[in-house]
mmCIF file of C-alpha atoms in Angstrom:
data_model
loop_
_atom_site.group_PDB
_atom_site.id
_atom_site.type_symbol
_atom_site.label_atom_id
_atom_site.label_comp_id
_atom_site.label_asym_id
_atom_site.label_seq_id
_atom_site.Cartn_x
_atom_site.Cartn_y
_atom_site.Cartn_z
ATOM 1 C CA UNK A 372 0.000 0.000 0.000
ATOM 2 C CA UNK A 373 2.779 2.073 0.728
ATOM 3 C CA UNK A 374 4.258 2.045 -2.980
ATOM 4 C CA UNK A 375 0.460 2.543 -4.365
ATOM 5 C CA UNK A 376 0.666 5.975 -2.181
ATOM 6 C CA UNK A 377 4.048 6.886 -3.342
ATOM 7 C CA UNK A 378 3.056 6.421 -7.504
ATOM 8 C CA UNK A 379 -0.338 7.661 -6.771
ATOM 9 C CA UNK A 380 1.427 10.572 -5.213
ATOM 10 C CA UNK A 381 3.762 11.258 -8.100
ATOM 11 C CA UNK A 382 0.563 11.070 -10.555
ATOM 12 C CA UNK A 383 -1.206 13.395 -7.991
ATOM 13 C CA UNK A 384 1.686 16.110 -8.344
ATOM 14 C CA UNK A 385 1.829 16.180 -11.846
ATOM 15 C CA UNK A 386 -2.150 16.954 -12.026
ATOM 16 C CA UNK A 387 -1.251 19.665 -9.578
ATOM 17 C CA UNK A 388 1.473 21.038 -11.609
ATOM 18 C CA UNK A 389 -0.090 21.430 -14.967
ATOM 19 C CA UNK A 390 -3.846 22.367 -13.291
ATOM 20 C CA UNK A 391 -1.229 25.409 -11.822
ATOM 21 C CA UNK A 392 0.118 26.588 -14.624
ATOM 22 C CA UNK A 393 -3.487 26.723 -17.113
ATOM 23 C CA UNK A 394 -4.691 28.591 -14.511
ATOM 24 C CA UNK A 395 -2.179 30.936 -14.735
ATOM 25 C CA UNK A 396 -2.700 31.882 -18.223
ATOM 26 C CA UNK A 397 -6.292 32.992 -17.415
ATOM 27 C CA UNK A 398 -4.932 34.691 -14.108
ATOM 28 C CA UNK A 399 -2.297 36.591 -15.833
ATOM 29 C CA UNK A 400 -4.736 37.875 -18.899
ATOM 30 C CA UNK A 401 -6.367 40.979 -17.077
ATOM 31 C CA UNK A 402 -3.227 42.288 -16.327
ATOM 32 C CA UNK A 403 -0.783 41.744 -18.619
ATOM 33 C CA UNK A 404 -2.658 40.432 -21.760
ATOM 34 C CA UNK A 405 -2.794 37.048 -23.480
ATOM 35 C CA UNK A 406 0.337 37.889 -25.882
ATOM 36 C CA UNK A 407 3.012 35.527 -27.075
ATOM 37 C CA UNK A 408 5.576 37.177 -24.097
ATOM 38 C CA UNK A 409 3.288 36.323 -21.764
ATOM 39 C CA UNK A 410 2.765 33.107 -22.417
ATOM 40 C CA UNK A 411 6.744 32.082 -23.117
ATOM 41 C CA UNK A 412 7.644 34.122 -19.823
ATOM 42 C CA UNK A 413 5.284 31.838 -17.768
ATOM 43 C CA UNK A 414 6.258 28.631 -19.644
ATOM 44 C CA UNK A 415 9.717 29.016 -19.304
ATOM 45 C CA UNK A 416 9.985 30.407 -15.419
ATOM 46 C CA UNK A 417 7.761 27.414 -15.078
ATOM 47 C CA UNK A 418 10.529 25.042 -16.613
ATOM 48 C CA UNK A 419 12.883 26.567 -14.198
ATOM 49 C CA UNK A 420 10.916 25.776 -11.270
ATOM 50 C CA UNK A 421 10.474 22.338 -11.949
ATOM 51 C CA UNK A 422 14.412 21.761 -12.719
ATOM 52 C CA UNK A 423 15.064 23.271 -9.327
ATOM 53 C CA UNK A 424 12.407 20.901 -7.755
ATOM 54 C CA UNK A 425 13.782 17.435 -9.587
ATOM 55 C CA UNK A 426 17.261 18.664 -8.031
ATOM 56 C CA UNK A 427 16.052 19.097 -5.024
ATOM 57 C CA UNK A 428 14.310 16.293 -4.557
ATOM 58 C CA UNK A 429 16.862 13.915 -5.230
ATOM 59 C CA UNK A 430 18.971 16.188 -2.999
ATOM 60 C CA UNK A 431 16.420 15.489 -0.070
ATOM 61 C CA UNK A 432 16.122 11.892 -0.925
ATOM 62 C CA UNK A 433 19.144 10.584 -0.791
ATOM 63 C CA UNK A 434 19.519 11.946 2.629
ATOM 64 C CA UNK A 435 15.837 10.256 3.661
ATOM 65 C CA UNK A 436 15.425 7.473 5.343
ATOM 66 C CA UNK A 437 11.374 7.558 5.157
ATOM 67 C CA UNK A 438 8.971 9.135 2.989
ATOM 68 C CA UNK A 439 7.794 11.656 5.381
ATOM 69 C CA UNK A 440 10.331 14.516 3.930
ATOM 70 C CA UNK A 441 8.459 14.017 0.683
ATOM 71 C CA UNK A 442 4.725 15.062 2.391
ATOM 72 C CA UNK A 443 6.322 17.214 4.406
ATOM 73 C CA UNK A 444 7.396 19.104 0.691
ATOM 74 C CA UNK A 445 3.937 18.481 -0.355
ATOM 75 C CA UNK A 446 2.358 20.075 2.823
ATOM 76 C CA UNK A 447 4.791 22.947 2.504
ATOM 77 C CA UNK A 448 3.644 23.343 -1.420
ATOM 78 C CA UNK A 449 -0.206 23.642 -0.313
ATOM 79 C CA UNK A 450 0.632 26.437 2.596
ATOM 80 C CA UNK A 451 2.442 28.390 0.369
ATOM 81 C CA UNK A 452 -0.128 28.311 -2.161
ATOM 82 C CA UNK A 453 -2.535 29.632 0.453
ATOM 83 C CA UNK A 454 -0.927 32.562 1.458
ATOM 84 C CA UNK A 455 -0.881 33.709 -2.566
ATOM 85 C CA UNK A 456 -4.554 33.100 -2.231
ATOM 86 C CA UNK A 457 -4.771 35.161 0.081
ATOM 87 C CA UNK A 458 -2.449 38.088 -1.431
ATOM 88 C CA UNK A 459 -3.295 37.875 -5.482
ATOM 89 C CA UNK A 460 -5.575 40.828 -4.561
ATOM 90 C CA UNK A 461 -3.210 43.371 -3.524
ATOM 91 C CA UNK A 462 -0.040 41.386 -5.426
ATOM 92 C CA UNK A 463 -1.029 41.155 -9.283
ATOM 93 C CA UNK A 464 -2.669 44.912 -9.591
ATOM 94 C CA UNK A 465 1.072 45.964 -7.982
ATOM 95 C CA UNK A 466 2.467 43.633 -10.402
ATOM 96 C CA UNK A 467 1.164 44.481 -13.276
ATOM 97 C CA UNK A 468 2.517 48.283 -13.461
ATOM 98 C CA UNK A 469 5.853 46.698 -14.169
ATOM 99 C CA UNK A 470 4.463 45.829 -17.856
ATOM 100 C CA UNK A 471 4.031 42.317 -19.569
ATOM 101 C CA UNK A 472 7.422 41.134 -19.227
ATOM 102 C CA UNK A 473 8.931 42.164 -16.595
ATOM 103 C CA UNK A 474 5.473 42.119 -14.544
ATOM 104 C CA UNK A 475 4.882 38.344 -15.900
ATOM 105 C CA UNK A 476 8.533 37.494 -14.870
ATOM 106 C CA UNK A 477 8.197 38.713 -11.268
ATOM 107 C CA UNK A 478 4.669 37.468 -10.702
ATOM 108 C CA UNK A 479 6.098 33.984 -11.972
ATOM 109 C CA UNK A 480 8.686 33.748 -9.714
ATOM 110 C CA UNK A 481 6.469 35.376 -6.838
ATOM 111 C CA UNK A 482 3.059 33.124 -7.469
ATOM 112 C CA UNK A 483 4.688 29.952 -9.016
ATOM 113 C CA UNK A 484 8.012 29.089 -8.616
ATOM 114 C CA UNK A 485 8.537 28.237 -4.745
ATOM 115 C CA UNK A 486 4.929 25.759 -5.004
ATOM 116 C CA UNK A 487 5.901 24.214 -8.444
ATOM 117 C CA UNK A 488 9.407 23.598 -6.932
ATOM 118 C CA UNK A 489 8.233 22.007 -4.198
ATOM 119 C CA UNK A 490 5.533 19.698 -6.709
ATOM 120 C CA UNK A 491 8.466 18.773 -8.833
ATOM 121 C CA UNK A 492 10.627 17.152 -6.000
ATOM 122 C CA UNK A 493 8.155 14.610 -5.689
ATOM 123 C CA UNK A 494 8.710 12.723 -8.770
ATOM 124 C CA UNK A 495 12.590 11.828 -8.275
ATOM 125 C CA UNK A 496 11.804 11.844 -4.380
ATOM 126 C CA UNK A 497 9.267 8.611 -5.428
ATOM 127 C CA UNK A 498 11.963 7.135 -7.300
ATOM 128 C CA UNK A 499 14.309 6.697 -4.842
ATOM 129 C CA UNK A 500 11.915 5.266 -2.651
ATOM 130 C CA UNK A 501 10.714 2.866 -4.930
ATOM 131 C CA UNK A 502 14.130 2.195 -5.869
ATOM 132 C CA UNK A 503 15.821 0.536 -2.768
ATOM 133 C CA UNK A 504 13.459 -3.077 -3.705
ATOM 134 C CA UNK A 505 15.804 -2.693 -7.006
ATOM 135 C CA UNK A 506 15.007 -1.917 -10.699
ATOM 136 C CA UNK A 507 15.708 1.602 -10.395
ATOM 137 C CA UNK A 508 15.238 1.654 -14.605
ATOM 138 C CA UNK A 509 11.706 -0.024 -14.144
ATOM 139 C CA UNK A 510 10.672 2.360 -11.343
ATOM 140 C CA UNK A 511 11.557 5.719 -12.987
ATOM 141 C CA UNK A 512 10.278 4.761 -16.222
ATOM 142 C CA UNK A 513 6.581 4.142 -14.497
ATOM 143 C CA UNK A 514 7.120 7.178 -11.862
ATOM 144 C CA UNK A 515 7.690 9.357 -15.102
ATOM 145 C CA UNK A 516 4.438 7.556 -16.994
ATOM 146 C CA UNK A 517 2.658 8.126 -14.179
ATOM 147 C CA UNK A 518 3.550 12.104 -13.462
ATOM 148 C CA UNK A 519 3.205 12.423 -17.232
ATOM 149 C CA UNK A 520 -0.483 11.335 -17.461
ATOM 150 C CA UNK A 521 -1.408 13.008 -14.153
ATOM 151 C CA UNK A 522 -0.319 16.275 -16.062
ATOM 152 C CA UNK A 523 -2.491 15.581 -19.032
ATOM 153 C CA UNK A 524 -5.820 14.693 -16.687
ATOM 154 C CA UNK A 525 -4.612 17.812 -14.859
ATOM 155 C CA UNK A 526 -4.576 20.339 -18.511
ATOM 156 C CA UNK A 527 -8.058 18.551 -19.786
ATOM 157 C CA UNK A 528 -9.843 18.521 -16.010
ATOM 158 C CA UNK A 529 -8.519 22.703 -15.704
ATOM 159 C CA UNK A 530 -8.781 23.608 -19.200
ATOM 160 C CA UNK A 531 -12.515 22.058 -20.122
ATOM 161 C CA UNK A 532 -14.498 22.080 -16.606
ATOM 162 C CA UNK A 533 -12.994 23.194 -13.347
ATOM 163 C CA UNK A 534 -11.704 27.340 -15.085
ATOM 164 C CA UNK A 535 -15.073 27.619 -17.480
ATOM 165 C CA UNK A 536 -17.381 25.877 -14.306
ATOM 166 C CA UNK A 537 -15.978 27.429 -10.775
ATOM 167 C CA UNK A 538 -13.184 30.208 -12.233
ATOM 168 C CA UNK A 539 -9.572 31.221 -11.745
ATOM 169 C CA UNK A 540 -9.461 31.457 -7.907
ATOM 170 C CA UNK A 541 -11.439 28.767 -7.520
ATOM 171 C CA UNK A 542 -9.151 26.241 -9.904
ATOM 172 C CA UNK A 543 -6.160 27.665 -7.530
ATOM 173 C CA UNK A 544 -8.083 26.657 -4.430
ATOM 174 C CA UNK A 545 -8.552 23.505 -5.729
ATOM 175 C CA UNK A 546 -4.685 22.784 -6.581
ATOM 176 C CA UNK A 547 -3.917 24.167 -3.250
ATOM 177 C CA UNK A 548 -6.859 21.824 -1.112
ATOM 178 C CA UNK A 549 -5.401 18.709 -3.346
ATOM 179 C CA UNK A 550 -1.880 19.593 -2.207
ATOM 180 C CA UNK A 551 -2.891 19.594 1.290
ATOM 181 C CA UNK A 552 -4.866 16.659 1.035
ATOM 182 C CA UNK A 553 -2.624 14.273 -0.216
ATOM 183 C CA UNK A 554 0.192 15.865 2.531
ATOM 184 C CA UNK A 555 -2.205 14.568 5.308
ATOM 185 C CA UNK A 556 -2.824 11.023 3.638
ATOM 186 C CA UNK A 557 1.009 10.599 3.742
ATOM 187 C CA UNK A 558 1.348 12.278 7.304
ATOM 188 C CA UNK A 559 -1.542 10.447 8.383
ATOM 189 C CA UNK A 560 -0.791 6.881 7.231
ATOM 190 C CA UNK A 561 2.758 7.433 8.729
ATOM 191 C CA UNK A 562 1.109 8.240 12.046
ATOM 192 C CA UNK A 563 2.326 11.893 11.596
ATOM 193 C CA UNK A 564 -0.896 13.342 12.742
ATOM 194 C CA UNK A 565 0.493 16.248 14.404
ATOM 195 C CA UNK A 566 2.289 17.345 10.672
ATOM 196 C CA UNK A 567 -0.940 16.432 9.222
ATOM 197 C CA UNK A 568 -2.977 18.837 11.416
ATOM 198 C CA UNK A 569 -1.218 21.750 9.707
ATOM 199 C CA UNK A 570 -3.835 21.004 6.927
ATOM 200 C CA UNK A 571 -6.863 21.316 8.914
ATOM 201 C CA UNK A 572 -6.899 25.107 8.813
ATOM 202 C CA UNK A 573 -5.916 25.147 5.289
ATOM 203 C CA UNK A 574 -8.762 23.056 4.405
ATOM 204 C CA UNK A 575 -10.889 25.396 6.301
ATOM 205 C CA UNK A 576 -10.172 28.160 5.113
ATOM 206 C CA UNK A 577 -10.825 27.471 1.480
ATOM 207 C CA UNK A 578 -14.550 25.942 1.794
ATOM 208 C CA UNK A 579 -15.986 29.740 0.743
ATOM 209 C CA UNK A 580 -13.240 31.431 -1.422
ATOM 210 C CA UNK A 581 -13.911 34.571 -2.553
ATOM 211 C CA UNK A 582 -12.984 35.530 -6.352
ATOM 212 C CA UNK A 583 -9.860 38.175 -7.291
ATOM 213 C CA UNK A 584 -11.992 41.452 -7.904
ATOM 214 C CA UNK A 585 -10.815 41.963 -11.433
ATOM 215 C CA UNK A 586 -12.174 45.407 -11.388
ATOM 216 C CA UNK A 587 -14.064 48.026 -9.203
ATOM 217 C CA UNK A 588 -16.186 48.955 -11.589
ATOM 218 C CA UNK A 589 -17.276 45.412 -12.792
ATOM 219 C CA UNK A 590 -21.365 45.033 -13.246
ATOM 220 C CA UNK A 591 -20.941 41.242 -14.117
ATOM 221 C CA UNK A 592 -18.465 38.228 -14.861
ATOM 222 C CA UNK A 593 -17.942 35.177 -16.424
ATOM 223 C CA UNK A 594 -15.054 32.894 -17.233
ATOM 224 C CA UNK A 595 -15.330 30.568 -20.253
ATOM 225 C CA UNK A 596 -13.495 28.570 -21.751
ATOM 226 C CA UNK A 597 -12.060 31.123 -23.960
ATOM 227 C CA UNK A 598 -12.113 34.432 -22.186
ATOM 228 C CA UNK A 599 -12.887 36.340 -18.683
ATOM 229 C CA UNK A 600 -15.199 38.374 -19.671
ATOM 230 C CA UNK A 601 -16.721 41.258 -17.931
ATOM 231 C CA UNK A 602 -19.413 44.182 -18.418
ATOM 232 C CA UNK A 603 -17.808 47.504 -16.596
ATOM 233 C CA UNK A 604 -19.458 50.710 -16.139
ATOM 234 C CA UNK A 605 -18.278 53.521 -17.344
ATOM 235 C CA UNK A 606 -20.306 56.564 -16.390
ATOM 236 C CA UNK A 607 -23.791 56.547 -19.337
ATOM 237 C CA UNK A 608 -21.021 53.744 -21.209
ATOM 238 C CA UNK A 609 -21.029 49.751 -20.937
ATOM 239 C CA UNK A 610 -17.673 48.020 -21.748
ATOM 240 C CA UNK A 611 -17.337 44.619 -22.536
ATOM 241 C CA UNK A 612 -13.854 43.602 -21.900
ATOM 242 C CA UNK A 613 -12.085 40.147 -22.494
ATOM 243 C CA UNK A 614 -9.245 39.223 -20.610
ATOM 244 C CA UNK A 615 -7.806 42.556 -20.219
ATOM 245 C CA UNK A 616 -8.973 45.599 -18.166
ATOM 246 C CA UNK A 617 -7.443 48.617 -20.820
ATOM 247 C CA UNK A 618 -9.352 47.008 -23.823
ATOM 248 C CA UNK A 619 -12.886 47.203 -24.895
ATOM 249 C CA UNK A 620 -15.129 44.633 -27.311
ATOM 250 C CA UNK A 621 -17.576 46.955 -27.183
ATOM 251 C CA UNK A 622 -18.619 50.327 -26.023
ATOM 252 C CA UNK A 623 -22.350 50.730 -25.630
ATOM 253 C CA UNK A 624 -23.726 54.459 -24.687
ATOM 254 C CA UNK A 625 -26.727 53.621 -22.550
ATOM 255 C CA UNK A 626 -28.927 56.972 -23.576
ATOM 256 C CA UNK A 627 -27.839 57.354 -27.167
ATOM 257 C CA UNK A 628 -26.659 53.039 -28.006
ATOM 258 C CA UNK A 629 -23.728 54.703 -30.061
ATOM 259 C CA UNK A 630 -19.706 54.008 -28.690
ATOM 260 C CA UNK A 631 -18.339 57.245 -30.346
ATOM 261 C CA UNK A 632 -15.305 54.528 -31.415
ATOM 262 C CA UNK A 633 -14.839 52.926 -34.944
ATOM 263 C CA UNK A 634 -17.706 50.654 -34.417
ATOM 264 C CA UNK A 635 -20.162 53.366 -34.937
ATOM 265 C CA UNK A 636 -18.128 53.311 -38.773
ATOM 266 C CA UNK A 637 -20.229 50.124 -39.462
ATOM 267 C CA UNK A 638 -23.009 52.523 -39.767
ATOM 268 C CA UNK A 639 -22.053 52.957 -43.597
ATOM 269 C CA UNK A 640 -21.578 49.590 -45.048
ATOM 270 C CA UNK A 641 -25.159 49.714 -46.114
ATOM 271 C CA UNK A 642 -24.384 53.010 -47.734
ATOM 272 C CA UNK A 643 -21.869 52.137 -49.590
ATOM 273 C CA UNK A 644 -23.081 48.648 -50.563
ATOM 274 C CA UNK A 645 -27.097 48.312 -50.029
ATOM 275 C CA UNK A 646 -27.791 44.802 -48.237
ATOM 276 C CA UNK A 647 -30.603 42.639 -47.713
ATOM 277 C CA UNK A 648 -28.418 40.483 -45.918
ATOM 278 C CA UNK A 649 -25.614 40.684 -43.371
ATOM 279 C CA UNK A 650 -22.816 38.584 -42.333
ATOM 280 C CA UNK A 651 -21.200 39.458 -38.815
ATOM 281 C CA UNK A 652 -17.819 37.586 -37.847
ATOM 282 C CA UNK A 653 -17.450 38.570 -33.973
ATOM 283 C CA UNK A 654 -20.644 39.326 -32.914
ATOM 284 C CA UNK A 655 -19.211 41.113 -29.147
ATOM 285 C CA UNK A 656 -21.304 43.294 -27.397
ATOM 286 C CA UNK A 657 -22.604 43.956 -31.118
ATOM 287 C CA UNK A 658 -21.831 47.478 -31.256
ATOM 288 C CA UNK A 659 -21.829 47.151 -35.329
ATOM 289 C CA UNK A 660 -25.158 45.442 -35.533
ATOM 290 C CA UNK A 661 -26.759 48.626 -33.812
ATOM 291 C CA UNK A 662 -24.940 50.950 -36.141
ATOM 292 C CA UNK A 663 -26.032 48.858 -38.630
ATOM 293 C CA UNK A 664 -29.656 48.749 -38.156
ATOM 294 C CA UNK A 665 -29.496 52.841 -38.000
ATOM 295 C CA UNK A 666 -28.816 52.904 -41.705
ATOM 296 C CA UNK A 667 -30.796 49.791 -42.358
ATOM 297 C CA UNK A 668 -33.614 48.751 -40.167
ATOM 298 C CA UNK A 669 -34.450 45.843 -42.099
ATOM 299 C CA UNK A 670 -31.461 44.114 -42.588
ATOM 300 C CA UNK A 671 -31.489 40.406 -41.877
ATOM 301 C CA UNK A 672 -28.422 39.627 -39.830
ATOM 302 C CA UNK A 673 -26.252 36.461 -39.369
ATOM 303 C CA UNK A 674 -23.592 36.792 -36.211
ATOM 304 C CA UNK A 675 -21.166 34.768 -35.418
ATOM 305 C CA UNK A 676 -19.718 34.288 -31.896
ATOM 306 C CA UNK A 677 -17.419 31.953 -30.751
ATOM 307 C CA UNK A 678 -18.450 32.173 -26.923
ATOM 308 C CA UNK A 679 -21.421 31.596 -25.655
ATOM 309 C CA UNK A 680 -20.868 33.571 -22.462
ATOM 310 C CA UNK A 681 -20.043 37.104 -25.123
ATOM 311 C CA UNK A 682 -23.465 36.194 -26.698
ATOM 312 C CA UNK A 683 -25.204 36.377 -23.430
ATOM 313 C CA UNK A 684 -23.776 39.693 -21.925
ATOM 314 C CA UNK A 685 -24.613 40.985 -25.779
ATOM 315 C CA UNK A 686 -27.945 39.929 -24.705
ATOM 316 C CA UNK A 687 -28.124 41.169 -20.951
ATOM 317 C CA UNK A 688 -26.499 44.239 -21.694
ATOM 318 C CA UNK A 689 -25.907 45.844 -24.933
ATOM 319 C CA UNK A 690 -29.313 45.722 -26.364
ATOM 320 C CA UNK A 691 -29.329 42.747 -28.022
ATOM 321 C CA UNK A 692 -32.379 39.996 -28.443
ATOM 322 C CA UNK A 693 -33.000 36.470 -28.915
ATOM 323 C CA UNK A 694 -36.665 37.385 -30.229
ATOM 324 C CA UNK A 695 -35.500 39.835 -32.649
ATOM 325 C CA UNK A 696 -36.732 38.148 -36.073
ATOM 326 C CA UNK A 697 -34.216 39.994 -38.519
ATOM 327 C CA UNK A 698 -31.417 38.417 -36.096
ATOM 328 C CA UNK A 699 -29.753 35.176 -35.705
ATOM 329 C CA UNK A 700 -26.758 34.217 -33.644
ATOM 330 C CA UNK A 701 -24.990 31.590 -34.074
ATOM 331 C CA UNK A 702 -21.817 30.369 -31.512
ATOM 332 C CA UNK A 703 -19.003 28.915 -33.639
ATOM 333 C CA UNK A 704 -15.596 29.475 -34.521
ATOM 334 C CA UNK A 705 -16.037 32.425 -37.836
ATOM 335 C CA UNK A 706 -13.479 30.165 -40.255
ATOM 336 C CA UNK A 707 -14.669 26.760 -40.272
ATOM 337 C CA UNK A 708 -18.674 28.362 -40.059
ATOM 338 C CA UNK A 709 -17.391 30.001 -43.032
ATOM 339 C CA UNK A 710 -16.306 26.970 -44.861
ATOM 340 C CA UNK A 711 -19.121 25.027 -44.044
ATOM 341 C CA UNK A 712 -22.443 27.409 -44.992
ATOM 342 C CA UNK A 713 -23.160 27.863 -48.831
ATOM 343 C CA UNK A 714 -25.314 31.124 -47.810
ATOM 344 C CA UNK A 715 -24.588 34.081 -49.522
ATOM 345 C CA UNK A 716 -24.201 37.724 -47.882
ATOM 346 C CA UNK A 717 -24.214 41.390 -49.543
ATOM 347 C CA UNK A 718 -22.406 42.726 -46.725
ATOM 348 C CA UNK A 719 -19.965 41.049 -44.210
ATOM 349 C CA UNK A 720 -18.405 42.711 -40.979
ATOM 350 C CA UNK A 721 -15.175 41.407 -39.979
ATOM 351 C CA UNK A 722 -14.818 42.639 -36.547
ATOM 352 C CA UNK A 723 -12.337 39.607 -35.302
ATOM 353 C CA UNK A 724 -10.608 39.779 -32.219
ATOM 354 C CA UNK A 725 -8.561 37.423 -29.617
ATOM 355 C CA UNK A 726 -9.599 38.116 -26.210
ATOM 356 C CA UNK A 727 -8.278 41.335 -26.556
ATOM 357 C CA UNK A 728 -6.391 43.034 -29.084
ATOM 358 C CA UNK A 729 -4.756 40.369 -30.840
ATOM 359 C CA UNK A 730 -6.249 39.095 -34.340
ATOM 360 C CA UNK A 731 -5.986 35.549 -34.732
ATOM 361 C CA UNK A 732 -3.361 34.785 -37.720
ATOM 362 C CA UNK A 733 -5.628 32.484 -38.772
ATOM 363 C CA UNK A 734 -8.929 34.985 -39.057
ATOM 364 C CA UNK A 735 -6.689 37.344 -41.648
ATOM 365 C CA UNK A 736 -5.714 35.051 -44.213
ATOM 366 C CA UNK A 737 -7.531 35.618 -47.950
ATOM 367 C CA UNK A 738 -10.105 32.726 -47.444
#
């Protein structure tokens, strides 16, 4: 039973590790952005930390007689990830005045580094266990397996239910409440249950988390699985924003509907090209389909929208409706929609953007 704890352990971390590091993508997007920097900063300060934490590890092991060193790293890994729960408030806003690479740099090192360390010594700590019954080759090969596929259920379980169903925060609580958990079954089952009780208040403290409050002005939130999205008032204006705080989807004027940005420009496609129909790719807040129907009330409009979550504050909030006859939305991805209908259009917007103001390579090709 012992082994089973020690490989179920090393799978455990690995789900713990990767679950940390998705979540940091989404974390990191309202204040630095979702560019390429940003996501090659984290990935590689990541790398770093778990180099240090196979090192030290087998720096630890070798110098262990039991496995209790290796949940003590473990418990150590889940209290440190509670305290940056409890700071991410105050810490990322500070952060992020130091700019997207030097901001994603320091908050990597600050909110990642010392917990993924920790999480990385397990693997070669297991393996030196497991080794001293012999076939130290067999043993890391299925230690490594093992870690490996706990990383991949830890990307898909992050990535497609816990961030879109209970958020950022609470994806980090939930990699920090693991961590602790699986300290205590060691602790525990090595009648350690003063170490163990460590946990207890960790535990407690996360059964109501409360999520980061992205911004003061914020009327709603959502997280899907492809932005955090959020309506934010703005005196008479609505902004939707995606990701990050400095960057509007939309801009909706509450007494006149107009955003007194480019968008309102959409007003004179049917000028210049008189429709019957409409084609929208990146439907938003749909700040061109209302400058749209001021030039052409009748116009029968096709949106496309690739989340769900953007249709619905477009709904809620920017003057959209599901009962409006002349309008239908449909939530896809704009290319392959695209290549599949054979419908034809006398006007198309493309309006395409990537959680913020990046345009998807993809979306600016000829087809």
């Amino acid at each position: 039973m012992r082994r089973s704890l020690w490989f179920f352990t090393a799978a455990v971390s690995g789900a713990v590790v990767m679950s940390l590091e998705m979540a940091a993508f989404r974390l990191y997007a309202p204040y630095f952005g979702y560019s390429i920097y940003v996501w090659a900063n984290m990935i590689s300060i990541v790398m770093v930390a778990l180099a240090l934490g196979y090192a030290l590890g087998g720096h630890i092991a070798d110098r262990s007689k039991t496995d209790g060193p290796l949940f003590g790293l473990l418990l150590a890994s889940a209290l440190y990830q509670l305290l940056i729960l409890t700071s991410l408030g105050r810490l990322m806003p500070a952060l992020a005045t130091l700019g997207e690479i030097k901001g994603t740099i320091l908050a990597s090192i600050i909110v990642f580094v010392p917990s993924m360390t920790l999480l990385a010594s397990v693997g070669p700590f297991a393996v030196r266990l497991l080794a001293r019954a012999g076939q130290v080759g067999s043993v890391a090969g299925r230690v490594s397996a093992l870690s490996t596929i706990g990383s991949v259920a830890g990307i898909v379980i992050t990535t497609f239910w816990l961030i879109p169903q209970i958020g950022t925060f609470k994806t980090l609580a939930t990699a920090c409440t693991v961590s602790g958990l699986l300290a205590a079954l060691g602790l525990l089952s090595s009648r350690r249950a003063l170490g163990a009780l460590g946990v207890i208040p960790l535990l407690v403290s996360l059964i109501s988390p409360t999520d980061l409050d992205w911004a003061s002005d914020t009327l709603w939130s959502a997280e899907s699985a492809y932005n955090l999205i959020q309506v934010r008032e703005k005196g008479d204006q609505l902004w939707l924003t995606l990701n990050q705080h400095d960057v509007a989807q939309s801009i909706y004027n509450r007494k006149t509907g107009w955003s007194n940005t480019y968008r309102d420009a959409f007003a004179l496609g049917p000028l210049l090209a008189p429709a019957r129909r409409l084609l929208v790719l990146g439907l938003g807040g749909g700040a061109s389909v209302f400058a749209t129907r001021h030039a052409a009330p009748a116009v029968e409009i096709d949106a496309i929208e690739i989340d769900p979550l953007v249709a619905e504050a477009g709904i809620r909030f920017f003057g959209l409706s599901r009962d409006d006859p002349k309008l239908r939305i449909h939530v896809a991805d704009a290319r392959p929609w695209l290549f599949s209908s054979r419908e034809h259009f006398d006007l198309v917007h493309v309006d395409l953007y990537q959680g913020g103001p990046y345009i998807p390579f993809y979306l600016v090709t000829e087809e």
